[in-house]
Amino acid sequence: MKVLIVDNYYPEFLEKVEYDLAKKGIHGYKNIKREILRYKFGTSDYYSSNLIKNGVKAEDIIINSILLQKTWAREHNCFLYLTCVLLEKIPKIKDVYRHIGNPLVLLAQISQYKPDIIYVQCIGAFPLFLTRIMKGKCKHLVGQIASMFPSNEYFKNYDLVLSSLPNMVEAIIKIG
């Protein structure tokens, strides 16, 4: 079984960390991701590292790290890299990137990894069309929510939604 954990971090945190990594001269997707995960922000790689300990293949993607996405795209697909470079120069798109990254890079990463399960840490971060495409690239789309509750439509592409908050669990059960 292969699990892909899709997370987004606070943009301000990423900007500081990415600036620090650039000053240190850290290069390469795996090296950059390892360094970001060393900060232990949010759930960091706790899910993936514990799944791996239990024999499950698991990988983390920090979708809104512009540095990580550009680096991955440069290492895997020249066209995607160009889209990252060009699109991030458009102010309104750059604002979107700060929260959900470049959907083209995410979809390419999903296609390369071929997960059985995609575990989305922030349901409200993705537009519906993107979760529909993601659902078609895995056996099960699972989401987690413990923040502002988006409209009910956001849940329809998920096979399972988890929450640590009893009031959200009740609301999720009510919408089916």
PDB file of C-alpha atoms in Angstrom:
ATOM      1  CA  MET A   1       0.000   0.000   0.000  1.00  0.00           C
ATOM      2  CA  LYS A   2       1.185   3.511  -0.829  1.00  0.00           C
ATOM      3  CA  VAL A   3      -0.059   6.610   0.973  1.00  0.00           C
ATOM      4  CA  LEU A   4       0.569  10.154  -0.205  1.00  0.00           C
ATOM      5  CA  ILE A   5       0.088  12.792   2.481  1.00  0.00           C
ATOM      6  CA  VAL A   6      -0.722  16.212   1.046  1.00  0.00           C
ATOM      7  CA  ASP A   7      -0.237  19.104   3.418  1.00  0.00           C
ATOM      8  CA  ASN A   8       0.030  22.855   3.279  1.00  0.00           C
ATOM      9  CA  TYR A   9       1.957  24.991   5.750  1.00  0.00           C
ATOM     10  CA  TYR A  10       1.478  28.570   6.836  1.00  0.00           C
ATOM     11  CA  PRO A  11       2.895  30.712   4.015  1.00  0.00           C
ATOM     12  CA  GLU A  12       4.802  32.978   6.430  1.00  0.00           C
ATOM     13  CA  PHE A  13       6.542  29.962   7.954  1.00  0.00           C
ATOM     14  CA  LEU A  14       7.547  28.651   4.523  1.00  0.00           C
ATOM     15  CA  GLU A  15       8.851  32.036   3.377  1.00  0.00           C
ATOM     16  CA  LYS A  16      11.187  32.255   6.373  1.00  0.00           C
ATOM     17  CA  VAL A  17      12.358  28.643   6.144  1.00  0.00           C
ATOM     18  CA  GLU A  18      12.878  28.831   2.373  1.00  0.00           C
ATOM     19  CA  TYR A  19      14.877  32.038   2.798  1.00  0.00           C
ATOM     20  CA  ASP A  20      17.054  30.324   5.430  1.00  0.00           C
ATOM     21  CA  LEU A  21      17.560  27.285   3.184  1.00  0.00           C
ATOM     22  CA  ALA A  22      18.598  29.503   0.278  1.00  0.00           C
ATOM     23  CA  LYS A  23      21.166  31.236   2.521  1.00  0.00           C
ATOM     24  CA  LYS A  24      22.522  27.817   3.539  1.00  0.00           C
ATOM     25  CA  GLY A  25      22.734  26.746  -0.111  1.00  0.00           C
ATOM     26  CA  ILE A  26      20.495  23.672   0.307  1.00  0.00           C
ATOM     27  CA  HIS A  27      19.636  22.207  -3.123  1.00  0.00           C
ATOM     28  CA  GLY A  28      17.656  19.268  -4.449  1.00  0.00           C
ATOM     29  CA  TYR A  29      14.051  18.309  -3.728  1.00  0.00           C
ATOM     30  CA  LYS A  30      14.824  15.562  -1.185  1.00  0.00           C
ATOM     31  CA  ASN A  31      17.348  17.726   0.689  1.00  0.00           C
ATOM     32  CA  ILE A  32      15.045  20.752   0.827  1.00  0.00           C
ATOM     33  CA  LYS A  33      12.076  18.675   1.985  1.00  0.00           C
ATOM     34  CA  ARG A  34      14.169  16.936   4.653  1.00  0.00           C
ATOM     35  CA  GLU A  35      15.310  20.330   5.981  1.00  0.00           C
ATOM     36  CA  ILE A  36      11.764  21.746   6.036  1.00  0.00           C
ATOM     37  CA  LEU A  37      10.505  18.648   7.852  1.00  0.00           C
ATOM     38  CA  ARG A  38      13.248  19.066  10.487  1.00  0.00           C
ATOM     39  CA  TYR A  39      11.348  22.105  11.758  1.00  0.00           C
ATOM     40  CA  LYS A  40       8.516  19.731  12.809  1.00  0.00           C
ATOM     41  CA  PHE A  41       5.848  22.215  11.726  1.00  0.00           C
ATOM     42  CA  GLY A  42       2.252  21.057  12.233  1.00  0.00           C
ATOM     43  CA  THR A  43       2.019  17.290  11.781  1.00  0.00           C
ATOM     44  CA  SER A  44       5.301  17.399   9.838  1.00  0.00           C
ATOM     45  CA  ASP A  45       6.167  13.857   8.751  1.00  0.00           C
ATOM     46  CA  TYR A  46       4.663  12.144  11.803  1.00  0.00           C
ATOM     47  CA  TYR A  47       2.043  10.284   9.756  1.00  0.00           C
ATOM     48  CA  SER A  48       4.425   9.120   7.045  1.00  0.00           C
ATOM     49  CA  SER A  49       7.270   8.149   9.373  1.00  0.00           C
ATOM     50  CA  ASN A  50       4.940   6.043  11.514  1.00  0.00           C
ATOM     51  CA  LEU A  51       3.244   4.461   8.504  1.00  0.00           C
ATOM     52  CA  ILE A  52       6.693   3.538   7.172  1.00  0.00           C
ATOM     53  CA  LYS A  53       7.579   1.950  10.537  1.00  0.00           C
ATOM     54  CA  ASN A  54       4.488  -0.230  10.062  1.00  0.00           C
ATOM     55  CA  GLY A  55       5.411  -1.391   6.574  1.00  0.00           C
ATOM     56  CA  VAL A  56       3.387   1.107   4.538  1.00  0.00           C
ATOM     57  CA  LYS A  57       5.040   3.148   1.800  1.00  0.00           C
ATOM     58  CA  ALA A  58       4.303   6.777   2.570  1.00  0.00           C
ATOM     59  CA  GLU A  59       5.424  10.131   1.224  1.00  0.00           C
ATOM     60  CA  ASP A  60       4.729  13.752   2.177  1.00  0.00           C
ATOM     61  CA  ILE A  61       4.085  16.625  -0.192  1.00  0.00           C
ATOM     62  CA  ILE A  62       4.077  20.209   1.069  1.00  0.00           C
ATOM     63  CA  ILE A  63       1.949  21.642  -1.702  1.00  0.00           C
ATOM     64  CA  ASN A  64       2.428  25.329  -1.071  1.00  0.00           C
ATOM     65  CA  SER A  65       6.202  25.369  -0.759  1.00  0.00           C
ATOM     66  CA  ILE A  66       7.065  27.271  -3.912  1.00  0.00           C
ATOM     67  CA  LEU A  67      10.703  26.280  -3.500  1.00  0.00           C
ATOM     68  CA  LEU A  68       9.858  22.572  -3.218  1.00  0.00           C
ATOM     69  CA  GLN A  69       7.434  22.639  -6.127  1.00  0.00           C
ATOM     70  CA  LYS A  70       9.812  24.491  -8.417  1.00  0.00           C
ATOM     71  CA  THR A  71      12.657  22.181  -7.452  1.00  0.00           C
ATOM     72  CA  TRP A  72      10.563  19.050  -8.046  1.00  0.00           C
ATOM     73  CA  ALA A  73       9.347  20.416 -11.387  1.00  0.00           C
ATOM     74  CA  ARG A  74      12.898  21.322 -12.468  1.00  0.00           C
ATOM     75  CA  GLU A  75      14.113  17.810 -11.581  1.00  0.00           C
ATOM     76  CA  HIS A  76      11.214  16.008 -13.295  1.00  0.00           C
ATOM     77  CA  ASN A  77       9.638  18.081 -16.040  1.00  0.00           C
ATOM     78  CA  CYS A  78      10.975  21.150 -17.804  1.00  0.00           C
ATOM     79  CA  PHE A  79       7.504  22.271 -18.932  1.00  0.00           C
ATOM     80  CA  LEU A  80       6.151  22.205 -15.367  1.00  0.00           C
ATOM     81  CA  TYR A  81       9.160  24.172 -14.182  1.00  0.00           C
ATOM     82  CA  LEU A  82       8.453  26.849 -16.765  1.00  0.00           C
ATOM     83  CA  THR A  83       4.817  27.069 -15.654  1.00  0.00           C
ATOM     84  CA  CYS A  84       5.986  27.554 -12.055  1.00  0.00           C
ATOM     85  CA  VAL A  85       8.379  30.314 -13.017  1.00  0.00           C
ATOM     86  CA  LEU A  86       5.934  32.108 -15.309  1.00  0.00           C
ATOM     87  CA  LEU A  87       2.747  31.760 -13.274  1.00  0.00           C
ATOM     88  CA  GLU A  88       4.277  32.834  -9.973  1.00  0.00           C
ATOM     89  CA  LYS A  89       5.013  36.222 -11.540  1.00  0.00           C
ATOM     90  CA  ILE A  90       1.276  36.944 -11.840  1.00  0.00           C
ATOM     91  CA  PRO A  91       0.285  38.584  -8.522  1.00  0.00           C
ATOM     92  CA  LYS A  92      -3.127  36.918  -8.051  1.00  0.00           C
ATOM     93  CA  ILE A  93      -1.725  33.512  -8.944  1.00  0.00           C
ATOM     94  CA  LYS A  94       1.199  33.978  -6.571  1.00  0.00           C
ATOM     95  CA  ASP A  95      -1.331  34.567  -3.776  1.00  0.00           C
ATOM     96  CA  VAL A  96      -3.002  31.248  -4.641  1.00  0.00           C
ATOM     97  CA  TYR A  97       0.393  29.483  -4.726  1.00  0.00           C
ATOM     98  CA  ARG A  98       1.073  30.634  -1.181  1.00  0.00           C
ATOM     99  CA  HIS A  99      -1.874  28.484  -0.031  1.00  0.00           C
ATOM    100  CA  ILE A 100      -2.312  25.562  -2.450  1.00  0.00           C
ATOM    101  CA  GLY A 101       0.733  25.628  -4.683  1.00  0.00           C
ATOM    102  CA  ASN A 102       0.708  24.801  -8.384  1.00  0.00           C
ATOM    103  CA  PRO A 103      -2.008  22.196  -9.073  1.00  0.00           C
ATOM    104  CA  LEU A 104      -0.151  21.006 -12.187  1.00  0.00           C
ATOM    105  CA  VAL A 105       2.890  20.061 -10.108  1.00  0.00           C
ATOM    106  CA  LEU A 106       0.726  18.345  -7.477  1.00  0.00           C
ATOM    107  CA  LEU A 107      -1.048  16.275 -10.132  1.00  0.00           C
ATOM    108  CA  ALA A 108       2.284  15.328 -11.713  1.00  0.00           C
ATOM    109  CA  GLN A 109       3.606  14.258  -8.305  1.00  0.00           C
ATOM    110  CA  ILE A 110       0.490  12.148  -7.714  1.00  0.00           C
ATOM    111  CA  SER A 111       0.834  10.554 -11.153  1.00  0.00           C
ATOM    112  CA  GLN A 112       4.468   9.701 -10.498  1.00  0.00           C
ATOM    113  CA  TYR A 113       3.892   8.288  -6.999  1.00  0.00           C
ATOM    114  CA  LYS A 114       0.719   6.325  -7.928  1.00  0.00           C
ATOM    115  CA  PRO A 115      -0.720   6.217  -4.398  1.00  0.00           C
ATOM    116  CA  ASP A 116      -3.470   3.906  -3.214  1.00  0.00           C
ATOM    117  CA  ILE A 117      -4.553   6.554  -0.718  1.00  0.00           C
ATOM    118  CA  ILE A 118      -4.211  10.322  -0.883  1.00  0.00           C
ATOM    119  CA  TYR A 119      -4.540  11.854   2.571  1.00  0.00           C
ATOM    120  CA  VAL A 120      -5.378  15.567   2.401  1.00  0.00           C
ATOM    121  CA  GLN A 121      -4.574  17.542   5.537  1.00  0.00           C
ATOM    122  CA  CYS A 122      -6.629  20.613   4.578  1.00  0.00           C
ATOM    123  CA  ILE A 123      -9.884  19.854   2.777  1.00  0.00           C
ATOM    124  CA  GLY A 124     -10.815  23.488   2.235  1.00  0.00           C
ATOM    125  CA  ALA A 125      -7.544  24.283   0.458  1.00  0.00           C
ATOM    126  CA  PHE A 126      -8.448  22.613  -2.830  1.00  0.00           C
ATOM    127  CA  PRO A 127     -11.049  23.628  -5.380  1.00  0.00           C
ATOM    128  CA  LEU A 128     -13.610  20.900  -6.150  1.00  0.00           C
ATOM    129  CA  PHE A 129     -12.316  20.249  -9.661  1.00  0.00           C
ATOM    130  CA  LEU A 130      -8.907  19.395  -8.219  1.00  0.00           C
ATOM    131  CA  THR A 131     -10.219  16.928  -5.635  1.00  0.00           C
ATOM    132  CA  ARG A 132     -12.268  15.280  -8.400  1.00  0.00           C
ATOM    133  CA  ILE A 133      -9.089  14.792 -10.456  1.00  0.00           C
ATOM    134  CA  MET A 134      -7.166  13.612  -7.380  1.00  0.00           C
ATOM    135  CA  LYS A 135      -9.926  11.086  -6.610  1.00  0.00           C
ATOM    136  CA  GLY A 136      -9.458   9.626 -10.093  1.00  0.00           C
ATOM    137  CA  LYS A 137      -5.738   9.073  -9.424  1.00  0.00           C
ATOM    138  CA  CYS A 138      -6.076   6.885  -6.316  1.00  0.00           C
ATOM    139  CA  LYS A 139      -8.232   4.174  -4.753  1.00  0.00           C
ATOM    140  CA  HIS A 140      -9.274   6.305  -1.778  1.00  0.00           C
ATOM    141  CA  LEU A 141      -9.264  10.026  -1.146  1.00  0.00           C
ATOM    142  CA  VAL A 142      -9.165  10.744   2.588  1.00  0.00           C
ATOM    143  CA  GLY A 143      -9.327  14.142   4.213  1.00  0.00           C
ATOM    144  CA  GLN A 144      -8.751  15.629   7.620  1.00  0.00           C
ATOM    145  CA  ILE A 145     -10.393  18.727   8.990  1.00  0.00           C
ATOM    146  CA  ALA A 146     -10.000  20.606  12.267  1.00  0.00           C
ATOM    147  CA  SER A 147     -10.429  24.170  11.029  1.00  0.00           C
ATOM    148  CA  MET A 148     -13.094  26.319   9.410  1.00  0.00           C
ATOM    149  CA  PHE A 149     -15.770  24.100   7.900  1.00  0.00           C
ATOM    150  CA  PRO A 150     -16.083  24.660   4.135  1.00  0.00           C
ATOM    151  CA  SER A 151     -19.352  24.178   2.272  1.00  0.00           C
ATOM    152  CA  ASN A 152     -20.729  20.636   2.107  1.00  0.00           C
ATOM    153  CA  GLU A 153     -19.702  20.338  -1.556  1.00  0.00           C
ATOM    154  CA  TYR A 154     -16.043  20.145  -0.495  1.00  0.00           C
ATOM    155  CA  PHE A 155     -16.647  16.718   1.037  1.00  0.00           C
ATOM    156  CA  LYS A 156     -18.335  14.969  -1.876  1.00  0.00           C
ATOM    157  CA  ASN A 157     -15.139  13.654  -3.531  1.00  0.00           C
ATOM    158  CA  TYR A 158     -13.784  12.125  -0.317  1.00  0.00           C
ATOM    159  CA  ASP A 159     -14.202   8.489   0.683  1.00  0.00           C
ATOM    160  CA  LEU A 160     -13.457   9.231   4.324  1.00  0.00           C
ATOM    161  CA  VAL A 161     -13.141  12.435   6.349  1.00  0.00           C
ATOM    162  CA  LEU A 162     -11.504  12.478   9.772  1.00  0.00           C
ATOM    163  CA  SER A 163     -11.619  15.101  12.501  1.00  0.00           C
ATOM    164  CA  SER A 164     -10.434  15.357  16.080  1.00  0.00           C
ATOM    165  CA  LEU A 165     -13.259  17.762  16.910  1.00  0.00           C
ATOM    166  CA  PRO A 166     -16.583  16.207  18.049  1.00  0.00           C
ATOM    167  CA  ASN A 167     -18.688  19.044  16.606  1.00  0.00           C
ATOM    168  CA  MET A 168     -17.073  18.529  13.181  1.00  0.00           C
ATOM    169  CA  VAL A 169     -17.511  14.769  13.369  1.00  0.00           C
ATOM    170  CA  GLU A 170     -21.251  15.350  13.960  1.00  0.00           C
ATOM    171  CA  ALA A 171     -21.460  17.766  11.034  1.00  0.00           C
ATOM    172  CA  ILE A 172     -19.563  15.370   8.731  1.00  0.00           C
ATOM    173  CA  ILE A 173     -21.882  12.495   9.679  1.00  0.00           C
ATOM    174  CA  LYS A 174     -24.919  14.692   8.961  1.00  0.00           C
ATOM    175  CA  ILE A 175     -23.764  15.400   5.394  1.00  0.00           C
ATOM    176  CA  GLY A 176     -23.062  11.721   4.794  1.00  0.00           C
TER     177      GLY A 176
END
